[in-house]
Short mmCIF file of C-alpha atoms and ligand atoms in Angstrom, two decimals:
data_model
loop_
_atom_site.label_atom_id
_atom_site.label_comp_id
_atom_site.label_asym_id
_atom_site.label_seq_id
_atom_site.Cartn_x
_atom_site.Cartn_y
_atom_site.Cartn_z
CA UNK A 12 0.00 0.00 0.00
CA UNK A 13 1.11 3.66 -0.85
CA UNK A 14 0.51 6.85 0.67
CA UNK A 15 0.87 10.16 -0.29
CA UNK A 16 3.34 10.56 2.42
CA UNK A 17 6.59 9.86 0.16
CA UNK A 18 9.51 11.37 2.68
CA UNK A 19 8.62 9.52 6.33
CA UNK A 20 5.85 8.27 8.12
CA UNK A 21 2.47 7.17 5.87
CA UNK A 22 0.54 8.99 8.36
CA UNK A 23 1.94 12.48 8.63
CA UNK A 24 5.44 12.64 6.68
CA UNK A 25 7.43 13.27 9.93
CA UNK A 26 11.06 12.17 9.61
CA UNK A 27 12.20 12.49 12.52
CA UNK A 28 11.08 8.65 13.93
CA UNK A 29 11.36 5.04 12.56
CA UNK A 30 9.14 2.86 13.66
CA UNK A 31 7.80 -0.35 11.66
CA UNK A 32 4.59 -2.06 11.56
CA UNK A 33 3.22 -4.70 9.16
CA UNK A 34 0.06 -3.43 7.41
CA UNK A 35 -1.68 -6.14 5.12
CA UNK A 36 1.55 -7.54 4.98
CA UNK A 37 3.31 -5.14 4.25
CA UNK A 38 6.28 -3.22 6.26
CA UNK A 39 5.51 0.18 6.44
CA UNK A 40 7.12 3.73 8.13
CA UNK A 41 6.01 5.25 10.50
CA UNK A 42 7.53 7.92 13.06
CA UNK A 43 5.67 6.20 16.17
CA UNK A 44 3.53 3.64 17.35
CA UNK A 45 0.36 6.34 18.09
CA UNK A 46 0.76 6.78 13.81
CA UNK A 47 0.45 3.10 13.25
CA UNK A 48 -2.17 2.60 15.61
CA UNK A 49 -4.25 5.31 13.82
CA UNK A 50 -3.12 4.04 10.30
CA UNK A 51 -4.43 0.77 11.30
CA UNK A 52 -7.38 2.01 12.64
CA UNK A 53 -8.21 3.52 9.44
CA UNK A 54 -7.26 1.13 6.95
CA UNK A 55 -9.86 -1.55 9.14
CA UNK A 56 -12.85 0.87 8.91
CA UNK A 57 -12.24 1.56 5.19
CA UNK A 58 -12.39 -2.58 4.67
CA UNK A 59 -15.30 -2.18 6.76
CA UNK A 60 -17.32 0.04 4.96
CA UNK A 61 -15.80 -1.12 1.51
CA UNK A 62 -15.81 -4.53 1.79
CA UNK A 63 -12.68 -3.86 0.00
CA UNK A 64 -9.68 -6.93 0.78
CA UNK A 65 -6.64 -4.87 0.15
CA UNK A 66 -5.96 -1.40 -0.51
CA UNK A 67 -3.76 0.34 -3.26
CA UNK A 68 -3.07 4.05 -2.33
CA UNK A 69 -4.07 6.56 0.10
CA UNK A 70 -4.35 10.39 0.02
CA UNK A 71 -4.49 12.21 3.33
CA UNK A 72 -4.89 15.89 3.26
CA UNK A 73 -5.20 17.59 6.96
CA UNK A 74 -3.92 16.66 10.37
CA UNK A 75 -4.47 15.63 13.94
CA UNK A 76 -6.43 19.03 15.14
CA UNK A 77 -8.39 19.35 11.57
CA UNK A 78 -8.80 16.25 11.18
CA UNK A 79 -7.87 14.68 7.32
CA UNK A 80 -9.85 14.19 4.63
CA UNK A 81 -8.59 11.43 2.28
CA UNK A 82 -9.06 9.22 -0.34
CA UNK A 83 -8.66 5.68 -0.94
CA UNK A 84 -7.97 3.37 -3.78
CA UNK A 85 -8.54 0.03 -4.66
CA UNK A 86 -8.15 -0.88 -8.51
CA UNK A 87 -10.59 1.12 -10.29
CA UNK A 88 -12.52 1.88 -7.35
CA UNK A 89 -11.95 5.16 -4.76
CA UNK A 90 -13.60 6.00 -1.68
CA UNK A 91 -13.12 9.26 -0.05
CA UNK A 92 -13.28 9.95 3.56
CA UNK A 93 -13.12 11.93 6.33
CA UNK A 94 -11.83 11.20 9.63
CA UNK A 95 -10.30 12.49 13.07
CA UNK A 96 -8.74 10.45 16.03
CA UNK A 97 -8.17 11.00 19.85
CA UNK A 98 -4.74 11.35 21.19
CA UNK A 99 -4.21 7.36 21.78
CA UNK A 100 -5.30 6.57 18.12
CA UNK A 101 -9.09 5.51 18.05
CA UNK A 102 -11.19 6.93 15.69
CA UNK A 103 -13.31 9.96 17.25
CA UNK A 104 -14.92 10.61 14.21
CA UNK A 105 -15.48 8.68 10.70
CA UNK A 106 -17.66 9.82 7.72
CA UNK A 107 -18.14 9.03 3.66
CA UNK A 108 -18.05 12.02 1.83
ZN1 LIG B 25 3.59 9.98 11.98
#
């Protein structure tokens, strides 16, 4: 899976940390495990609500405060997405748009 996020962590782009967690089977960056967490988070309720087995790519546009709004693809298919967590990584607030 591929993010937006080309320079450091798929979540937010942060260099500063390396920190490794298997996503779909996959190893991916991340700066720290609160990133991962909400990465995982997110990539479950997308499957959820997709019914989608594996995703492609991943936009996120926003932050922690704001809140991102992304996209996500799966072959031909995209999904967009809005979503904001708390500080220990569960989802606060998920919507379609
Ligand atoms: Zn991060």
């Amino acid at each position: 899976m591929e993010t937006n996020n080309k320079e450091g962590c798929a979540l937010c782009d942060a260099t500063w940390g390396e920190y490794y967690r298997e996503i779909d089977g996959e190893k991916m960056l991340f700066c720290c495990n609160i990133c991962a967490d909400i990465f995982g988070n997110m990539v479950a309720e997308i499957k959820r609500r997709t019914g989608w087995n594996s995703i492609d790519y991943v936009e996120l546009v926003g932050n922690y405060s704001s809140g991102r709004n992304c996209k996500a693809r799966n072959g031909g298919s995209e999904y967009k997405y809005y979503f904001r967590t708390y500080s220990d990584g569960r989802l606060m607030k998920f919507e379609d748009r």
